[in-house]
PDB file of C-alpha atoms in Angstrom:
ATOM      1  CA  MET A 209      28.043 -66.326  -1.579  1.00 27.00           C
ATOM      2  CA  SER A 210      25.590 -64.164  -3.440  1.00 29.00           C
ATOM      3  CA  VAL A 211      28.168 -63.126  -6.016  1.00 29.00           C
ATOM      4  CA  ARG A 212      30.344 -65.824  -7.540  1.00 29.00           C
ATOM      5  CA  PRO A 213      33.419 -64.948  -9.630  1.00 33.00           C
ATOM      6  CA  ALA A 214      34.076 -66.459 -13.022  1.00 33.00           C
ATOM      7  CA  ARG A 215      35.834 -69.794 -13.174  1.00 31.00           C
ATOM      8  CA  PRO A 216      39.628 -69.291 -13.323  1.00 34.00           C
ATOM      9  CA  THR A 217      41.904 -71.122 -15.668  1.00 35.00           C
ATOM     10  CA  LEU A 218      44.156 -73.286 -13.517  1.00 35.00           C
ATOM     11  CA  ALA A 219      47.813 -73.140 -14.394  1.00 39.00           C
ATOM     12  CA  LYS A 220      49.373 -76.297 -15.769  1.00 39.00           C
ATOM     13  CA  ASN A 221      52.982 -77.327 -15.302  1.00 43.00           C
ATOM     14  CA  PRO A 222      54.925 -77.164 -18.583  1.00 41.00           C
ATOM     15  CA  ALA A 223      57.540 -79.820 -19.201  1.00 41.00           C
ATOM     16  CA  GLY A 224      60.671 -79.080 -17.272  1.00 41.00           C
ATOM     17  CA  ARG A 225      59.161 -76.362 -15.103  1.00 39.00           C
ATOM     18  CA  ARG A 226      59.842 -76.616 -11.385  1.00 39.00           C
ATOM     19  CA  VAL A 227      56.747 -76.823  -9.189  1.00 38.00           C
ATOM     20  CA  PRO A 228      56.538 -75.897  -5.469  1.00 38.00           C
ATOM     21  CA  HIS A 229      57.992 -78.526  -3.176  1.00 38.00           C
ATOM     22  CA  LEU A 230      55.273 -80.569  -1.493  1.00 36.00           C
ATOM     23  CA  LEU A 231      55.684 -81.483   2.149  1.00 38.00           C
ATOM     24  CA  GLY A 232      55.646 -85.280   2.362  1.00 33.00           C
ATOM     25  CA  VAL A 233      53.409 -85.694  -0.673  1.00 33.00           C
ATOM     26  CA  ARG A 234      54.155 -87.833  -3.668  1.00 31.00           C
ATOM     27  CA  ALA A 235      52.912 -86.985  -7.150  1.00 33.00           C
ATOM     28  CA  ARG A 236      49.482 -88.399  -7.836  1.00 33.00           C
ATOM     29  CA  ASP A 237      48.312 -90.427 -10.807  1.00 34.00           C
ATOM     30  CA  ARG A 238      46.376 -87.931 -12.913  1.00 33.00           C
ATOM     31  CA  SER A 239      44.764 -90.499 -15.202  1.00 31.00           C
ATOM     32  CA  PRO A 240      41.052 -89.850 -15.937  1.00 32.00           C
ATOM     33  CA  GLN A 241      39.825 -92.863 -13.998  1.00 30.00           C
ATOM     34  CA  ARG A 242      41.288 -91.398 -10.788  1.00 33.00           C
ATOM     35  CA  GLY A 243      39.485 -88.097 -11.173  1.00 32.00           C
ATOM     36  CA  LEU A 244      36.781 -87.161  -8.692  1.00 29.00           C
ATOM     37  CA  GLN A 245      33.285 -87.623 -10.034  1.00 28.00           C
ATOM     38  CA  ARG A 246      30.757 -84.974  -9.083  1.00 25.00           C
ATOM     39  CA  PRO A 247      29.103 -85.868  -5.768  1.00 28.00           C
ATOM     40  CA  ARG A 248      25.350 -86.294  -5.742  1.00 29.00           C
ATOM     41  CA  LEU A 249      22.943 -85.221  -3.016  1.00 27.00           C
ATOM     42  CA  GLN A 250      21.424 -88.104  -1.113  1.00 28.00           C
ATOM     43  CA  GLY A 251      18.924 -88.014   1.718  1.00 29.00           C
ATOM     44  CA  PRO A 252      18.093 -85.372   4.339  1.00 30.00           C
ATOM     45  CA  ASP A 253      20.604 -83.570   6.505  1.00 35.00           C
ATOM     46  CA  GLU A 254      20.948 -83.972  10.240  1.00 35.00           C
ATOM     47  CA  ASP A 255      18.136 -81.584  11.172  1.00 36.00           C
ATOM     48  CA  GLY A 256      15.614 -83.086   8.733  1.00 38.00           C
ATOM     49  CA  GLN A 257      15.342 -80.087   6.422  1.00 36.00           C
ATOM     50  CA  GLY A 258      16.494 -81.941   3.301  1.00 32.00           C
ATOM     51  CA  ARG A 259      19.914 -80.327   2.906  1.00 29.00           C
ATOM     52  CA  ARG A 260      22.558 -78.431   4.824  1.00 29.00           C
ATOM     53  CA  PHE A 261      23.395 -74.808   4.258  1.00 28.00           C
ATOM     54  CA  TRP A 262      26.461 -74.144   2.148  1.00 32.00           C
ATOM     55  CA  PHE A 263      27.893 -71.999   4.951  1.00 33.00           C
ATOM     56  CA  ARG A 264      27.737 -72.807   8.644  1.00 32.00           C
ATOM     57  CA  ARG A 265      25.311 -70.358  10.244  1.00 30.00           C
ATOM     58  CA  HIS A 266      25.300 -69.113  13.817  1.00 33.00           C
ATOM     59  CA  ASP A 267      22.326 -68.537  16.108  1.00 37.00           C
ATOM     60  CA  LYS A 268      21.637 -65.061  14.754  1.00 37.00           C
ATOM     61  CA  GLY A 269      22.022 -66.066  11.139  1.00 38.00           C
ATOM     62  CA  ASP A 270      25.524 -64.669  10.784  1.00 38.00           C
ATOM     63  CA  VAL A 271      27.909 -66.479   8.493  1.00 37.00           C
ATOM     64  CA  ALA A 272      31.344 -67.221   9.914  1.00 39.00           C
ATOM     65  CA  ARG A 273      34.535 -68.252   8.195  1.00 44.00           C
ATOM     66  CA  PRO A 274      33.638 -70.464   5.186  1.00 44.00           C
ATOM     67  CA  THR A 275      32.905 -74.142   5.920  1.00 39.00           C
ATOM     68  CA  PHE A 276      31.227 -74.933   2.625  1.00 40.00           C
ATOM     69  CA  TYR A 277      30.565 -78.651   2.827  1.00 36.00           C
ATOM     70  CA  ASP A 278      27.201 -80.387   2.580  1.00 40.00           C
ATOM     71  CA  ARG A 279      27.170 -83.429   4.882  1.00 37.00           C
ATOM     72  CA  SER A 280      24.604 -85.272   2.773  1.00 44.00           C
ATOM     73  CA  ARG A 281      27.023 -85.527  -0.160  1.00 48.00           C
ATOM     74  CA  ASP A 282      29.221 -88.438  -1.164  1.00 71.00           C
ATOM     75  CA  GLU A 283      32.887 -88.283  -0.178  1.00 88.00           C
ATOM     76  CA  PHE A 284      34.645 -85.060  -1.181  1.00 95.00           C
ATOM     77  CA  VAL A 285      37.864 -86.804  -2.193  1.00 95.00           C
ATOM     78  CA  PRO A 286      38.406 -90.495  -3.035  1.00 94.00           C
ATOM     79  CA  SER A 287      39.080 -92.742  -0.054  1.00 92.00           C
ATOM     80  CA  ASP A 288      42.491 -93.722  -1.449  1.00 93.00           C
ATOM     81  CA  PHE A 289      43.613 -90.125  -2.004  1.00 96.00           C
ATOM     82  CA  ASP A 290      46.525 -89.022   0.184  1.00 96.00           C
ATOM     83  CA  VAL A 291      45.543 -85.515   1.248  1.00 97.00           C
ATOM     84  CA  PRO A 292      48.575 -83.196   1.051  1.00 97.00           C
ATOM     85  CA  ARG A 293      49.870 -82.122   4.424  1.00 96.00           C
ATOM     86  CA  GLY A 294      51.320 -78.917   3.082  1.00 96.00           C
ATOM     87  CA  LEU A 295      52.940 -76.854   0.383  1.00 97.00           C
ATOM     88  CA  GLU A 296      56.196 -74.950   0.577  1.00 97.00           C
ATOM     89  CA  THR A 297      57.659 -72.201  -1.598  1.00 97.00           C
ATOM     90  CA  SER A 298      60.359 -69.629  -0.951  1.00 97.00           C
ATOM     91  CA  GLU A 299      57.659 -67.082  -0.043  1.00 97.00           C
ATOM     92  CA  PHE A 300      55.253 -69.045   2.161  1.00 98.00           C
ATOM     93  CA  VAL A 301      54.508 -72.389   3.779  1.00 98.00           C
ATOM     94  CA  LEU A 302      51.075 -74.038   4.021  1.00 98.00           C
ATOM     95  CA  GLU A 303      50.145 -76.458   6.809  1.00 98.00           C
ATOM     96  CA  PRO A 304      46.768 -77.702   8.090  1.00 98.00           C
ATOM     97  CA  LEU A 305      44.964 -75.066  10.152  1.00 98.00           C
ATOM     98  CA  GLY A 306      44.152 -75.930  13.753  1.00 98.00           C
ATOM     99  CA  PRO A 307      43.425 -74.371  17.140  1.00 98.00           C
ATOM    100  CA  GLU A 308      47.150 -74.178  17.832  1.00 98.00           C
ATOM    101  CA  HIS A 309      47.252 -71.312  15.318  1.00 98.00           C
ATOM    102  CA  ASN A 310      44.544 -69.332  17.106  1.00 98.00           C
ATOM    103  CA  GLU A 311      46.516 -66.382  18.430  1.00 98.00           C
ATOM    104  CA  LEU A 312      48.473 -65.720  15.237  1.00 98.00           C
ATOM    105  CA  ASP A 313      45.504 -66.449  12.980  1.00 98.00           C
ATOM    106  CA  TYR A 314      43.263 -64.095  14.947  1.00 98.00           C
ATOM    107  CA  ASP A 315      45.846 -61.318  14.828  1.00 97.00           C
ATOM    108  CA  ALA A 316      46.333 -61.825  11.081  1.00 97.00           C
ATOM    109  CA  TRP A 317      42.729 -61.490   9.959  1.00 97.00           C
ATOM    110  CA  THR A 318      41.516 -58.977  12.537  1.00 96.00           C
ATOM    111  CA  SER A 319      44.306 -56.621  11.435  1.00 96.00           C
ATOM    112  CA  SER A 320      43.238 -57.000   7.791  1.00 96.00           C
ATOM    113  CA  ILE A 321      39.427 -57.050   7.715  1.00 94.00           C
ATOM    114  CA  GLY A 322      39.074 -54.426   4.998  1.00 93.00           C
ATOM    115  CA  HIS A 323      41.807 -55.969   2.895  1.00 95.00           C
ATOM    116  CA  ILE A 324      40.317 -59.470   3.120  1.00 95.00           C
ATOM    117  CA  ALA A 325      36.824 -58.183   2.331  1.00 93.00           C
ATOM    118  CA  ALA A 326      38.204 -56.699  -0.904  1.00 93.00           C
ATOM    119  CA  THR A 327      39.984 -59.923  -1.897  1.00 95.00           C
ATOM    120  CA  PRO A 328      38.533 -61.838  -4.878  1.00 95.00           C
ATOM    121  CA  GLY A 329      36.194 -64.545  -3.590  1.00 92.00           C
ATOM    122  CA  PHE A 330      35.020 -62.563  -0.529  1.00 89.00           C
ATOM    123  CA  PRO A 331      32.433 -60.254  -2.120  1.00 66.00           C
ATOM    124  CA  ASP A 332      29.348 -60.473   0.103  1.00 72.00           C
ATOM    125  CA  GLY A 333      30.614 -59.134   3.425  1.00 70.00           C
ATOM    126  CA  SER A 334      29.626 -62.217   5.443  1.00 78.00           C
ATOM    127  CA  TRP A 335      33.212 -62.772   6.604  1.00 85.00           C
ATOM    128  CA  PRO A 336      35.421 -61.402   8.067  1.00 90.00           C
ATOM    129  CA  ARG A 337      33.193 -60.200  10.866  1.00 89.00           C
ATOM    130  CA  GLU A 338      33.665 -59.423  14.542  1.00 90.00           C
ATOM    131  CA  MET A 339      34.544 -62.527  16.570  1.00 93.00           C
ATOM    132  CA  THR A 340      36.152 -63.171  19.935  1.00 97.00           C
ATOM    133  CA  ARG A 341      39.357 -65.163  20.271  1.00 97.00           C
ATOM    134  CA  ASP A 342      37.386 -68.023  21.807  1.00 97.00           C
ATOM    135  CA  GLU A 343      34.963 -68.028  18.872  1.00 96.00           C
ATOM    136  CA  ASN A 344      37.902 -68.040  16.499  1.00 97.00           C
ATOM    137  CA  ARG A 345      39.493 -70.980  18.315  1.00 97.00           C
ATOM    138  CA  ALA A 346      36.231 -72.934  18.032  1.00 97.00           C
ATOM    139  CA  ASP A 347      36.097 -72.104  14.328  1.00 95.00           C
ATOM    140  CA  LEU A 348      39.666 -73.354  13.846  1.00 97.00           C
ATOM    141  CA  GLN A 349      38.773 -76.563  15.673  1.00 98.00           C
ATOM    142  CA  ARG A 350      35.869 -77.107  13.277  1.00 97.00           C
ATOM    143  CA  HIS A 351      38.210 -76.645  10.333  1.00 97.00           C
ATOM    144  CA  ALA A 352      40.621 -79.156  11.866  1.00 98.00           C
ATOM    145  CA  ASP A 353      37.728 -81.595  12.332  1.00 97.00           C
ATOM    146  CA  ASP A 354      36.713 -81.110   8.696  1.00 97.00           C
ATOM    147  CA  PHE A 355      40.283 -81.889   7.631  1.00 97.00           C
ATOM    148  CA  ARG A 356      40.403 -85.013   9.798  1.00 97.00           C
ATOM    149  CA  THR A 357      37.091 -86.298   8.434  1.00 96.00           C
ATOM    150  CA  ARG A 358      37.969 -85.238   4.858  1.00 96.00           C
ATOM    151  CA  LYS A 359      34.957 -82.922   4.575  1.00 96.00           C
ATOM    152  CA  GLY A 360      37.107 -79.951   3.591  1.00 97.00           C
ATOM    153  CA  PHE A 361      40.692 -78.781   3.828  1.00 98.00           C
ATOM    154  CA  THR A 362      41.925 -75.523   5.318  1.00 98.00           C
ATOM    155  CA  TYR A 363      45.569 -74.526   5.430  1.00 98.00           C
ATOM    156  CA  THR A 364      47.173 -71.704   7.336  1.00 98.00           C
ATOM    157  CA  VAL A 365      49.756 -69.724   5.372  1.00 98.00           C
ATOM    158  CA  LEU A 366      52.986 -69.082   7.275  1.00 98.00           C
ATOM    159  CA  ASP A 367      56.005 -66.895   6.727  1.00 97.00           C
ATOM    160  CA  PRO A 368      58.906 -69.340   6.132  1.00 97.00           C
ATOM    161  CA  ALA A 369      61.304 -67.452   8.408  1.00 96.00           C
ATOM    162  CA  SER A 370      59.188 -66.100  11.270  1.00 96.00           C
ATOM    163  CA  ARG A 371      56.397 -68.732  11.144  1.00 96.00           C
ATOM    164  CA  ASP A 372      53.881 -65.907  11.579  1.00 97.00           C
ATOM    165  CA  VAL A 373      50.432 -66.469  10.067  1.00 98.00           C
ATOM    166  CA  ILE A 374      50.132 -64.401   6.912  1.00 98.00           C
ATOM    167  CA  GLY A 375      47.017 -65.903   5.322  1.00 98.00           C
ATOM    168  CA  CYS A 376      44.738 -68.876   4.809  1.00 98.00           C
ATOM    169  CA  VAL A 377      43.609 -71.247   2.030  1.00 98.00           C
ATOM    170  CA  TYR A 378      40.254 -73.095   1.990  1.00 97.00           C
ATOM    171  CA  ILE A 379      39.360 -76.074  -0.220  1.00 97.00           C
ATOM    172  CA  TYR A 380      35.753 -77.246   0.150  1.00 96.00           C
ATOM    173  CA  PRO A 381      32.935 -78.809  -1.900  1.00 95.00           C
ATOM    174  CA  LEU A 382      30.770 -76.523  -3.989  1.00 91.00           C
ATOM    175  CA  PRO A 383      27.226 -77.948  -3.949  1.00 88.00           C
ATOM    176  CA  ASP A 384      24.868 -77.528  -6.898  1.00 86.00           C
ATOM    177  CA  SER A 385      27.703 -76.541  -9.191  1.00 89.00           C
ATOM    178  CA  ASP A 386      29.562 -77.804 -12.241  1.00 92.00           C
ATOM    179  CA  HIS A 387      32.778 -77.538 -10.210  1.00 94.00           C
ATOM    180  CA  ASP A 388      34.264 -80.283  -8.050  1.00 95.00           C
ATOM    181  CA  ALA A 389      35.557 -77.851  -5.421  1.00 96.00           C
ATOM    182  CA  LEU A 390      35.798 -74.241  -4.337  1.00 96.00           C
ATOM    183  CA  ALA A 391      39.096 -72.662  -3.293  1.00 97.00           C
ATOM    184  CA  LEU A 392      39.507 -69.367  -1.472  1.00 96.00           C
ATOM    185  CA  SER A 393      42.587 -67.641  -0.147  1.00 97.00           C
ATOM    186  CA  TRP A 394      43.531 -64.443   1.601  1.00 97.00           C
ATOM    187  CA  VAL A 395      46.699 -62.814   2.904  1.00 98.00           C
ATOM    188  CA  ARG A 396      47.008 -60.197   5.604  1.00 98.00           C
ATOM    189  CA  ALA A 397      47.304 -56.559   4.527  1.00 97.00           C
ATOM    190  CA  SER A 398      50.986 -56.369   5.479  1.00 97.00           C
ATOM    191  CA  HIS A 399      51.693 -59.109   2.910  1.00 97.00           C
ATOM    192  CA  ALA A 400      49.319 -57.977   0.183  1.00 97.00           C
ATOM    193  CA  GLN A 401      52.013 -58.489  -2.450  1.00 97.00           C
ATOM    194  CA  LEU A 402      51.757 -62.258  -1.886  1.00 98.00           C
ATOM    195  CA  ASP A 403      48.089 -62.548  -2.847  1.00 98.00           C
ATOM    196  CA  THR A 404      48.749 -63.301  -6.520  1.00 98.00           C
ATOM    197  CA  PRO A 405      51.807 -65.548  -5.925  1.00 98.00           C
ATOM    198  CA  LEU A 406      49.736 -67.541  -3.408  1.00 98.00           C
ATOM    199  CA  TRP A 407      46.832 -67.855  -5.859  1.00 98.00           C
ATOM    200  CA  ARG A 408      49.201 -68.980  -8.610  1.00 97.00           C
ATOM    201  CA  ALA A 409      50.987 -71.572  -6.455  1.00 98.00           C
ATOM    202  CA  VAL A 410      47.740 -72.982  -5.060  1.00 98.00           C
ATOM    203  CA  SER A 411      46.197 -73.127  -8.549  1.00 97.00           C
ATOM    204  CA  GLU A 412      49.147 -75.173  -9.814  1.00 97.00           C
ATOM    205  CA  TRP A 413      49.009 -77.372  -6.726  1.00 97.00           C
ATOM    206  CA  LEU A 414      45.301 -78.060  -7.184  1.00 97.00           C
ATOM    207  CA  ALA A 415      45.860 -78.943 -10.837  1.00 95.00           C
ATOM    208  CA  SER A 416      48.821 -81.241 -10.264  1.00 95.00           C
ATOM    209  CA  ASP A 417      48.291 -82.939  -6.896  1.00 95.00           C
ATOM    210  CA  TRP A 418      44.564 -82.977  -6.167  1.00 97.00           C
ATOM    211  CA  PRO A 419      41.906 -85.204  -7.770  1.00 95.00           C
ATOM    212  CA  PHE A 420      39.584 -82.431  -8.962  1.00 95.00           C
ATOM    213  CA  GLY A 421      38.649 -81.915 -12.580  1.00 92.00           C
ATOM    214  CA  SER A 422      37.339 -78.390 -12.031  1.00 94.00           C
ATOM    215  CA  VAL A 423      37.952 -75.926  -9.193  1.00 97.00           C
ATOM    216  CA  LYS A 424      36.331 -72.535  -8.752  1.00 96.00           C
ATOM    217  CA  TYR A 425      39.006 -70.134  -7.524  1.00 97.00           C
ATOM    218  CA  ALA A 426      38.539 -66.406  -8.094  1.00 96.00           C
ATOM    219  CA  PRO A 427      41.267 -65.236 -10.510  1.00 96.00           C
ATOM    220  CA  ARG A 428      43.682 -62.436  -9.725  1.00 94.00           C
ATOM    221  CA  ALA A 429      44.347 -59.570 -12.098  1.00 78.00           C
TER     222      ALA A 429
END
């Protein structure tokens, strides 16, 4: 992105405070030696140009939904890290995004393009953009492949009652940065009131159950 927001302060969990229930995830050892060290660039990328673009680019140079990893980097998360399969609160449920969410995901973001474009972390207008349902399905498959290969982690955000898609959360490497990861999130316009609660819950989750020392996640007012 051409404009990058200031680093947020991630919320910590005070003693005795309840944290969102994690789906099938045990608390991780947060000792310093388990923290993720900053990856280093090593060698050329697959097309011989020396590095891979931060965003995946299409034939005409358009930038689609964020897929921020650089394939020439070391592992994004430690090999012994159990990647969370989800996060649940009373207001929303997160689960790994995949092509099975295509119809609901497509309806969610295409109905909220202006709202998403105005969300902190989406300042340059590169996404959302016009896409077909088939293009969206292919994009969701790539996110699922990233999750499987531990290159990056994208979660759909569901309404707990209806199971409708109401948003999305992305966690990917941030090359050439002092941060270990970049997080982005959006909610559909009809659920705009959940933008800050989602940011707060994900910030706490990243601080308590992920191995990153520093995450760039655009703060909410």
